[in-house]
mmCIF file of C-alpha atoms in Angstrom:
data_model
loop_
_atom_site.group_PDB
_atom_site.id
_atom_site.type_symbol
_atom_site.label_atom_id
_atom_site.label_comp_id
_atom_site.label_asym_id
_atom_site.label_seq_id
_atom_site.Cartn_x
_atom_site.Cartn_y
_atom_site.Cartn_z
ATOM 1 C CA UNK A 25 24.520 5.812 -0.924
ATOM 2 C CA UNK A 26 22.504 4.313 1.979
ATOM 3 C CA UNK A 27 19.638 2.142 0.878
ATOM 4 C CA UNK A 28 16.106 2.714 2.194
ATOM 5 C CA UNK A 29 16.143 -0.685 3.877
ATOM 6 C CA UNK A 30 19.344 0.183 5.764
ATOM 7 C CA UNK A 31 17.999 3.518 7.029
ATOM 8 C CA UNK A 32 14.666 2.007 8.010
ATOM 9 C CA UNK A 33 16.374 -0.455 10.362
ATOM 10 C CA UNK A 34 17.573 2.109 12.939
ATOM 11 C CA UNK A 35 14.250 3.933 12.762
ATOM 12 C CA UNK A 36 12.411 0.688 13.486
ATOM 13 C CA UNK A 37 14.653 -0.087 16.432
ATOM 14 C CA UNK A 38 14.210 3.412 17.797
ATOM 15 C CA UNK A 39 10.442 3.111 17.481
ATOM 16 C CA UNK A 40 10.533 -0.291 19.198
ATOM 17 C CA UNK A 41 12.681 1.103 22.026
ATOM 18 C CA UNK A 42 10.249 3.995 22.530
ATOM 19 C CA UNK A 43 7.316 1.598 22.513
ATOM 20 C CA UNK A 44 9.029 -0.741 24.955
ATOM 21 C CA UNK A 45 10.002 2.116 27.270
ATOM 22 C CA UNK A 46 6.533 3.627 27.119
ATOM 23 C CA UNK A 47 4.905 0.264 27.834
ATOM 24 C CA UNK A 48 7.241 -0.378 30.792
ATOM 25 C CA UNK A 49 6.546 3.062 32.241
ATOM 26 C CA UNK A 50 2.814 2.582 31.735
ATOM 27 C CA UNK A 51 2.842 -0.812 33.442
ATOM 28 C CA UNK A 52 4.913 0.534 36.335
ATOM 29 C CA UNK A 53 2.605 3.516 36.766
ATOM 30 C CA UNK A 54 -0.424 1.242 36.561
ATOM 31 C CA UNK A 55 0.957 -1.109 39.186
ATOM 32 C CA UNK A 56 1.852 1.752 41.526
ATOM 33 C CA UNK A 57 -1.620 3.235 41.161
ATOM 34 C CA UNK A 58 -3.210 -0.151 41.871
ATOM 35 C CA UNK A 59 -0.910 -0.863 44.827
ATOM 36 C CA UNK A 60 -1.546 2.587 46.267
ATOM 37 C CA UNK A 61 -5.320 2.169 46.018
ATOM 38 C CA UNK A 62 -5.291 -1.372 47.391
ATOM 39 C CA UNK A 63 -2.992 -0.237 50.247
ATOM 40 C CA UNK A 64 -1.672 -3.764 50.962
ATOM 41 C CA UNK A 65 -0.978 -3.134 54.663
ATOM 42 C CA UNK A 66 -3.971 -0.844 55.299
ATOM 43 C CA UNK A 67 -1.756 2.113 56.148
ATOM 44 C CA UNK A 68 -4.587 4.579 55.541
ATOM 45 C CA UNK A 69 -2.863 6.313 52.653
ATOM 46 C CA UNK A 70 -5.807 5.068 50.629
ATOM 47 C CA UNK A 71 -9.044 4.188 52.383
ATOM 48 C CA UNK A 72 -10.890 3.009 49.286
ATOM 49 C CA UNK A 73 -10.633 -0.637 50.328
ATOM 50 C CA UNK A 74 -10.297 -0.327 54.105
ATOM 51 C CA UNK A 75 -12.143 -3.227 55.688
ATOM 52 C CA UNK A 76 -12.133 -2.221 59.355
ATOM 53 C CA UNK A 77 -10.115 -5.312 60.269
ATOM 54 C CA UNK A 78 -6.493 -6.455 60.338
ATOM 55 C CA UNK A 79 -5.584 -9.116 57.809
ATOM 56 C CA UNK A 80 -3.465 -11.926 59.336
ATOM 57 C CA UNK A 81 0.215 -10.995 58.886
ATOM 58 C CA UNK A 82 3.358 -10.393 60.880
ATOM 59 C CA UNK A 83 3.470 -7.550 63.420
ATOM 60 C CA UNK A 84 6.094 -5.640 61.415
ATOM 61 C CA UNK A 85 3.476 -4.705 58.844
ATOM 62 C CA UNK A 86 0.266 -5.179 60.841
ATOM 63 C CA UNK A 87 1.313 -2.243 63.036
ATOM 64 C CA UNK A 88 0.571 0.093 60.124
ATOM 65 C CA UNK A 89 -3.134 -0.660 60.484
ATOM 66 C CA UNK A 90 -3.212 -1.071 64.257
ATOM 67 C CA UNK A 91 -1.131 2.032 64.896
ATOM 68 C CA UNK A 92 -3.588 4.314 63.104
ATOM 69 C CA UNK A 93 -6.748 2.785 64.545
ATOM 70 C CA UNK A 94 -8.698 5.556 66.334
ATOM 71 C CA UNK A 95 -10.212 2.962 68.687
ATOM 72 C CA UNK A 96 -6.995 3.001 70.738
ATOM 73 C CA UNK A 97 -5.812 5.749 73.066
ATOM 74 C CA UNK A 98 -2.753 3.993 74.478
ATOM 75 C CA UNK A 99 0.010 1.815 73.057
ATOM 76 C CA UNK A 100 2.797 -0.533 74.155
ATOM 77 C CA UNK A 101 6.124 -0.377 72.309
ATOM 78 C CA UNK A 102 9.023 -2.791 72.463
ATOM 79 C CA UNK A 103 9.872 -6.296 71.317
ATOM 80 C CA UNK A 104 9.191 -9.800 72.605
ATOM 81 C CA UNK A 105 10.450 -8.735 76.053
ATOM 82 C CA UNK A 106 7.182 -6.817 76.567
ATOM 83 C CA UNK A 107 5.011 -8.841 74.213
ATOM 84 C CA UNK A 108 3.089 -10.703 76.935
ATOM 85 C CA UNK A 109 1.717 -7.500 78.443
ATOM 86 C CA UNK A 110 -1.912 -7.867 77.435
ATOM 87 C CA UNK A 111 -3.736 -4.749 76.182
ATOM 88 C CA UNK A 112 -7.072 -6.009 77.507
ATOM 89 C CA UNK A 113 -5.610 -6.302 81.002
ATOM 90 C CA UNK A 114 -4.317 -2.729 80.854
ATOM 91 C CA UNK A 115 -7.669 -1.508 79.572
ATOM 92 C CA UNK A 116 -9.560 -3.326 82.324
ATOM 93 C CA UNK A 117 -7.440 -1.637 84.988
ATOM 94 C CA UNK A 118 -7.080 1.858 83.507
ATOM 95 C CA UNK A 119 -10.100 2.280 81.252
ATOM 96 C CA UNK A 120 -7.742 3.186 78.379
ATOM 97 C CA UNK A 121 -8.067 1.076 75.204
ATOM 98 C CA UNK A 122 -4.525 -0.144 74.484
ATOM 99 C CA UNK A 123 -2.924 -1.618 71.378
ATOM 100 C CA UNK A 124 0.188 -3.811 71.437
ATOM 101 C CA UNK A 125 2.685 -2.469 68.909
ATOM 102 C CA UNK A 126 5.671 -4.471 70.114
ATOM 103 C CA UNK A 127 7.536 -6.301 67.345
ATOM 104 C CA UNK A 128 9.881 -9.233 68.090
ATOM 105 C CA UNK A 129 13.590 -8.814 67.325
ATOM 106 C CA UNK A 130 13.463 -5.025 67.050
ATOM 107 C CA UNK A 131 15.492 -2.334 68.738
ATOM 108 C CA UNK A 132 15.159 1.390 69.344
ATOM 109 C CA UNK A 133 15.301 2.424 65.679
ATOM 110 C CA UNK A 134 12.283 0.357 64.704
ATOM 111 C CA UNK A 135 10.403 1.063 67.925
ATOM 112 C CA UNK A 136 10.869 4.814 67.601
ATOM 113 C CA UNK A 137 9.577 4.612 64.031
ATOM 114 C CA UNK A 138 6.454 2.848 65.305
ATOM 115 C CA UNK A 139 6.052 5.420 68.079
ATOM 116 C CA UNK A 140 6.245 8.216 65.505
ATOM 117 C CA UNK A 141 3.617 6.435 63.387
ATOM 118 C CA UNK A 142 1.267 6.055 66.337
ATOM 119 C CA UNK A 143 1.707 9.695 67.358
ATOM 120 C CA UNK A 144 1.114 10.812 63.790
ATOM 121 C CA UNK A 145 -2.365 9.312 64.046
ATOM 122 C CA UNK A 146 -2.865 9.897 67.788
ATOM 123 C CA UNK A 147 -1.299 13.279 68.563
ATOM 124 C CA UNK A 148 -2.703 13.301 72.108
ATOM 125 C CA UNK A 149 -2.671 9.713 73.420
ATOM 126 C CA UNK A 150 -3.731 9.033 76.973
ATOM 127 C CA UNK A 151 -0.815 6.707 77.745
ATOM 128 C CA UNK A 152 2.387 5.315 76.250
ATOM 129 C CA UNK A 153 4.290 2.271 77.538
ATOM 130 C CA UNK A 154 7.926 1.941 76.425
ATOM 131 C CA UNK A 155 9.965 -1.199 77.019
ATOM 132 C CA UNK A 156 13.684 -0.439 77.375
ATOM 133 C CA UNK A 157 15.985 -3.463 77.173
ATOM 134 C CA UNK A 158 19.650 -3.966 76.319
ATOM 135 C CA UNK A 159 19.023 -3.233 72.624
ATOM 136 C CA UNK A 160 18.637 0.410 73.662
ATOM 137 C CA UNK A 161 22.142 0.437 75.127
ATOM 138 C CA UNK A 162 23.868 0.376 71.738
ATOM 139 C CA UNK A 163 26.589 2.957 71.081
ATOM 140 C CA UNK A 164 25.678 3.029 67.367
ATOM 141 C CA UNK A 165 24.255 6.493 66.558
ATOM 142 C CA UNK A 166 22.532 5.038 63.489
ATOM 143 C CA UNK A 167 20.597 2.592 65.709
ATOM 144 C CA UNK A 168 21.077 -0.020 63.010
ATOM 145 C CA UNK A 169 18.603 -2.910 62.976
ATOM 146 C CA UNK A 170 19.634 -6.564 62.884
ATOM 147 C CA UNK A 171 16.504 -7.858 61.162
ATOM 148 C CA UNK A 172 14.743 -6.439 58.077
ATOM 149 C CA UNK A 173 12.127 -3.827 58.911
ATOM 150 C CA UNK A 174 9.789 -1.897 56.562
ATOM 151 C CA UNK A 175 10.767 1.644 57.511
ATOM 152 C CA UNK A 176 9.294 2.783 54.192
ATOM 153 C CA UNK A 177 5.828 1.708 55.374
ATOM 154 C CA UNK A 178 5.996 4.146 58.306
ATOM 155 C CA UNK A 179 7.755 6.955 56.453
ATOM 156 C CA UNK A 180 6.334 10.474 56.320
ATOM 157 C CA UNK A 181 7.781 10.864 52.832
ATOM 158 C CA UNK A 182 5.488 9.764 49.942
ATOM 159 C CA UNK A 183 8.430 8.895 47.629
ATOM 160 C CA UNK A 184 9.789 6.462 50.235
ATOM 161 C CA UNK A 185 6.392 4.775 50.470
ATOM 162 C CA UNK A 186 6.066 4.521 46.687
ATOM 163 C CA UNK A 187 9.541 3.010 46.406
ATOM 164 C CA UNK A 188 8.553 0.473 49.034
ATOM 165 C CA UNK A 189 5.553 -0.565 46.971
ATOM 166 C CA UNK A 190 7.926 -1.606 44.168
ATOM 167 C CA UNK A 191 9.241 -4.592 46.137
ATOM 168 C CA UNK A 192 8.309 -8.017 44.796
ATOM 169 C CA UNK A 193 7.221 -9.176 48.252
ATOM 170 C CA UNK A 194 4.877 -6.187 48.460
ATOM 171 C CA UNK A 195 3.414 -6.992 45.034
ATOM 172 C CA UNK A 196 2.597 -10.429 46.423
ATOM 173 C CA UNK A 197 0.882 -8.754 49.368
ATOM 174 C CA UNK A 198 -1.189 -6.637 46.965
ATOM 175 C CA UNK A 199 -2.469 -9.826 45.376
ATOM 176 C CA UNK A 200 -3.002 -11.381 48.804
ATOM 177 C CA UNK A 201 -5.003 -8.406 50.058
ATOM 178 C CA UNK A 202 -7.212 -8.428 46.956
ATOM 179 C CA UNK A 203 -7.956 -12.100 47.562
ATOM 180 C CA UNK A 204 -8.656 -11.388 51.230
ATOM 181 C CA UNK A 205 -10.973 -8.492 50.409
ATOM 182 C CA UNK A 206 -12.918 -10.628 47.937
ATOM 183 C CA UNK A 207 -13.023 -13.719 50.147
ATOM 184 C CA UNK A 208 -16.392 -14.715 51.595
ATOM 185 C CA UNK A 209 -14.902 -15.444 55.036
ATOM 186 C CA UNK A 210 -12.118 -13.096 55.976
ATOM 187 C CA UNK A 211 -9.793 -14.339 58.660
ATOM 188 C CA UNK A 212 -8.982 -11.546 61.080
ATOM 189 C CA UNK A 213 -5.985 -10.936 63.280
ATOM 190 C CA UNK A 214 -6.384 -9.631 66.814
ATOM 191 C CA UNK A 215 -7.334 -5.967 66.582
ATOM 192 C CA UNK A 216 -5.296 -5.016 69.665
ATOM 193 C CA UNK A 217 -2.154 -6.820 68.490
ATOM 194 C CA UNK A 218 -1.754 -9.148 71.442
ATOM 195 C CA UNK A 219 0.200 -12.275 70.592
ATOM 196 C CA UNK A 220 0.677 -14.922 73.273
ATOM 197 C CA UNK A 221 4.025 -16.607 72.628
ATOM 198 C CA UNK A 222 3.832 -18.966 75.602
ATOM 199 C CA UNK A 223 2.138 -21.879 73.724
ATOM 200 C CA UNK A 224 4.780 -21.631 70.978
ATOM 201 C CA UNK A 225 7.608 -21.879 73.499
ATOM 202 C CA UNK A 226 5.975 -24.778 75.333
ATOM 203 C CA UNK A 227 5.922 -26.770 72.100
ATOM 204 C CA UNK A 228 9.723 -26.664 72.045
ATOM 205 C CA UNK A 229 10.111 -28.905 75.074
ATOM 206 C CA UNK A 230 9.941 -29.134 78.844
ATOM 207 C CA UNK A 231 11.068 -26.142 80.878
ATOM 208 C CA UNK A 232 13.475 -28.342 82.840
ATOM 209 C CA UNK A 233 14.892 -29.861 79.648
ATOM 210 C CA UNK A 234 18.438 -29.169 78.498
ATOM 211 C CA UNK A 235 17.394 -26.691 75.782
ATOM 212 C CA UNK A 236 15.674 -24.267 78.106
ATOM 213 C CA UNK A 237 17.959 -24.929 81.048
ATOM 214 C CA UNK A 238 21.099 -24.002 79.100
ATOM 215 C CA UNK A 239 19.505 -20.838 77.696
ATOM 216 C CA UNK A 240 18.322 -19.851 81.145
ATOM 217 C CA UNK A 241 21.130 -20.796 83.505
ATOM 218 C CA UNK A 242 24.313 -19.789 81.661
ATOM 219 C CA UNK A 243 25.676 -16.732 83.513
ATOM 220 C CA UNK A 244 26.409 -13.594 81.524
ATOM 221 C CA UNK A 245 30.067 -12.498 81.287
ATOM 222 C CA UNK A 246 31.472 -9.796 83.524
ATOM 223 C CA UNK A 247 32.565 -7.766 80.486
ATOM 224 C CA UNK A 248 30.017 -5.462 78.843
ATOM 225 C CA UNK A 249 28.262 -6.694 75.720
ATOM 226 C CA UNK A 250 29.987 -5.599 72.529
ATOM 227 C CA UNK A 251 28.977 -2.099 71.482
ATOM 228 C CA UNK A 252 27.028 -1.522 74.700
ATOM 229 C CA UNK A 253 29.645 -0.292 77.142
ATOM 230 C CA UNK A 254 28.728 3.399 76.991
ATOM 231 C CA UNK A 255 29.316 6.006 78.209
ATOM 232 C CA UNK A 256 27.124 7.454 75.443
ATOM 233 C CA UNK A 257 23.778 5.941 74.511
ATOM 234 C CA UNK A 258 22.463 7.619 71.340
ATOM 235 C CA UNK A 259 19.021 6.035 71.690
ATOM 236 C CA UNK A 260 18.423 8.134 74.815
ATOM 237 C CA UNK A 261 18.718 11.362 72.846
ATOM 238 C CA UNK A 262 16.457 10.055 70.096
ATOM 239 C CA UNK A 263 13.930 9.088 72.748
ATOM 240 C CA UNK A 264 14.091 12.586 74.203
ATOM 241 C CA UNK A 265 13.232 14.050 70.813
ATOM 242 C CA UNK A 266 10.259 11.728 70.516
ATOM 243 C CA UNK A 267 8.984 12.546 74.009
ATOM 244 C CA UNK A 268 9.229 16.269 73.297
ATOM 245 C CA UNK A 269 6.345 15.908 70.865
ATOM 246 C CA UNK A 270 3.967 14.502 73.479
ATOM 247 C CA UNK A 271 1.354 16.667 75.185
ATOM 248 C CA UNK A 272 1.960 17.061 78.946
ATOM 249 C CA UNK A 273 -1.267 15.185 79.736
ATOM 250 C CA UNK A 274 0.017 11.912 78.253
ATOM 251 C CA UNK A 275 1.130 9.369 80.857
ATOM 252 C CA UNK A 276 4.415 7.717 79.858
ATOM 253 C CA UNK A 277 5.650 4.584 81.590
ATOM 254 C CA UNK A 278 9.143 3.262 80.913
ATOM 255 C CA UNK A 279 9.511 -0.452 81.632
ATOM 256 C CA UNK A 280 12.745 -2.306 82.249
ATOM 257 C CA UNK A 281 11.473 -5.828 81.524
ATOM 258 C CA UNK A 282 12.243 -8.764 83.842
ATOM 259 C CA UNK A 283 15.474 -10.699 83.407
ATOM 260 C CA UNK A 284 16.182 -14.102 84.938
ATOM 261 C CA UNK A 285 18.734 -13.987 87.763
ATOM 262 C CA UNK A 286 21.487 -15.710 85.747
ATOM 263 C CA UNK A 287 21.072 -13.079 83.037
ATOM 264 C CA UNK A 288 21.761 -10.206 85.428
ATOM 265 C CA UNK A 289 25.390 -9.062 85.794
ATOM 266 C CA UNK A 290 27.291 -9.568 89.021
ATOM 267 C CA UNK A 291 27.256 -6.359 91.080
ATOM 268 C CA UNK A 292 30.303 -4.167 90.597
ATOM 269 C CA UNK A 293 31.424 -5.745 87.306
ATOM 270 C CA UNK A 294 32.052 -3.672 84.160
ATOM 271 C CA UNK A 295 28.882 -5.148 82.675
ATOM 272 C CA UNK A 296 26.861 -4.122 85.720
ATOM 273 C CA UNK A 297 28.232 -0.573 85.530
ATOM 274 C CA UNK A 298 27.499 -0.331 81.805
ATOM 275 C CA UNK A 299 23.933 -1.628 82.124
ATOM 276 C CA UNK A 300 23.268 0.630 85.106
ATOM 277 C CA UNK A 301 24.587 3.654 83.200
ATOM 278 C CA UNK A 302 22.328 2.813 80.264
ATOM 279 C CA UNK A 303 19.214 2.551 82.408
ATOM 280 C CA UNK A 304 20.101 5.761 84.204
ATOM 281 C CA UNK A 305 20.511 7.574 80.880
ATOM 282 C CA UNK A 306 17.114 6.364 79.706
ATOM 283 C CA UNK A 307 15.421 7.268 82.993
ATOM 284 C CA UNK A 308 17.003 10.736 82.911
ATOM 285 C CA UNK A 309 15.642 11.266 79.412
ATOM 286 C CA UNK A 310 12.205 10.139 80.548
ATOM 287 C CA UNK A 311 12.201 12.782 83.282
ATOM 288 C CA UNK A 312 12.001 15.465 80.597
ATOM 289 C CA UNK A 313 8.350 14.476 80.365
ATOM 290 C CA UNK A 314 6.776 15.449 83.670
ATOM 291 C CA UNK A 315 3.945 12.900 83.691
ATOM 292 C CA UNK A 316 6.190 9.841 83.581
ATOM 293 C CA UNK A 317 7.257 6.890 85.711
ATOM 294 C CA UNK A 318 9.605 3.906 85.616
ATOM 295 C CA UNK A 319 8.522 0.320 86.266
ATOM 296 C CA UNK A 320 11.643 -1.723 86.989
ATOM 297 C CA UNK A 321 10.962 -5.386 86.266
ATOM 298 C CA UNK A 322 14.633 -6.164 86.922
ATOM 299 C CA UNK A 323 14.531 -5.262 90.607
ATOM 300 C CA UNK A 324 15.587 -8.048 92.952
ATOM 301 C CA UNK A 325 12.760 -10.343 94.036
ATOM 302 C CA UNK A 326 12.136 -14.114 94.335
ATOM 303 C CA UNK A 327 10.329 -14.332 90.981
ATOM 304 C CA UNK A 328 13.549 -13.576 89.094
ATOM 305 C CA UNK A 329 15.092 -16.746 90.556
ATOM 306 C CA UNK A 330 12.182 -19.017 89.642
ATOM 307 C CA UNK A 331 13.038 -21.074 86.522
ATOM 308 C CA UNK A 332 9.364 -22.015 86.123
ATOM 309 C CA UNK A 333 8.647 -18.397 85.159
ATOM 310 C CA UNK A 334 11.236 -18.115 82.357
ATOM 311 C CA UNK A 335 11.906 -19.822 79.025
ATOM 312 C CA UNK A 336 15.301 -18.169 78.720
ATOM 313 C CA UNK A 337 16.865 -15.206 80.461
ATOM 314 C CA UNK A 338 14.643 -12.547 78.885
ATOM 315 C CA UNK A 339 11.433 -14.323 77.839
ATOM 316 C CA UNK A 340 9.136 -14.833 80.787
ATOM 317 C CA UNK A 341 5.735 -16.423 81.312
ATOM 318 C CA UNK A 342 2.279 -15.195 82.302
ATOM 319 C CA UNK A 343 3.173 -15.633 85.958
ATOM 320 C CA UNK A 344 5.459 -12.610 85.564
ATOM 321 C CA UNK A 345 3.612 -10.839 82.744
ATOM 322 C CA UNK A 346 0.393 -10.452 84.728
ATOM 323 C CA UNK A 347 1.899 -8.712 87.786
ATOM 324 C CA UNK A 348 4.073 -6.616 85.461
ATOM 325 C CA UNK A 349 0.942 -5.515 83.580
ATOM 326 C CA UNK A 350 -0.747 -4.648 86.868
ATOM 327 C CA UNK A 351 2.257 -2.616 87.987
ATOM 328 C CA UNK A 352 2.218 -0.720 84.686
ATOM 329 C CA UNK A 353 -1.502 -0.064 85.075
ATOM 330 C CA UNK A 354 -1.009 1.211 88.639
ATOM 331 C CA UNK A 355 1.691 3.585 87.399
ATOM 332 C CA UNK A 356 -0.593 4.924 84.680
ATOM 333 C CA UNK A 357 -3.449 5.436 87.130
ATOM 334 C CA UNK A 358 -1.116 7.295 89.485
ATOM 335 C CA UNK A 359 0.205 9.537 86.718
ATOM 336 C CA UNK A 360 -3.236 10.375 85.407
ATOM 337 C CA UNK A 361 -4.472 11.265 88.891
ATOM 338 C CA UNK A 362 -1.895 14.027 89.216
ATOM 339 C CA UNK A 363 -3.302 17.562 88.986
#
């Protein structure tokens, strides 16, 4: 015969387990509700605490707020190879308010996700600027990213967003945003997303020092970069799908950003053929959108041989960024003047 004390034990444990499980579910649901309402990156999924300003943070997450801002009618996409193109300069020349949505150390997968986010909130933008560098030449159909990126933040699927809110780092951002919202003096990041990296590079040493000289002057091999030999470039097809959703009135400018002379392949080498094939594939995809143009920053000219204009082979200074911005603006003006 089982004693009352023995039978009560399992019942007590079962009741405790139910209580524990119920409490855990309640806490999780409460946190998710709080995180959703606070909207730590101001994605617009909840506007209860929108402050009309971008809280200082990295561009990977700040783009959620900037990319949905109705104040902008044009956007620049890419990585640090287009980062110095200043939105205010484009606006001054074209009259179109631009936002910089370039994110350092990203490739086509991340940049296409940001383009989709911007178009979700701006279905008929006046202009789009796309920077196409060697990251786009990958033969990986998955367009895998090298650095962590919050794809969940830009997802169209609510479950993906909710799962993203469960990250510990995001919980810290929830707390940080609450503190920022309650703070008497809110620090604000640049609304248009422009980030001038030149002062940061200059702190690393003199341009003619060994650090910069080695990064700048070492010639690239004649063989194609690993995984970038072609002949297929999956990012081109993904880009074509993205461009298909644009209205015909939108001006689209594809930019091949400047590369220092030593970083360009020798003519006729396998690397030269592979890089040329990649650019041709991207340009052919761009032509599916009638109101489009290419700005080739890699074309041969004295500036590409001037070491004073480059930190390394792909990161250039304002002396190149300003004329590149002007060339982009001229292309946009020309496209928008077409009947």
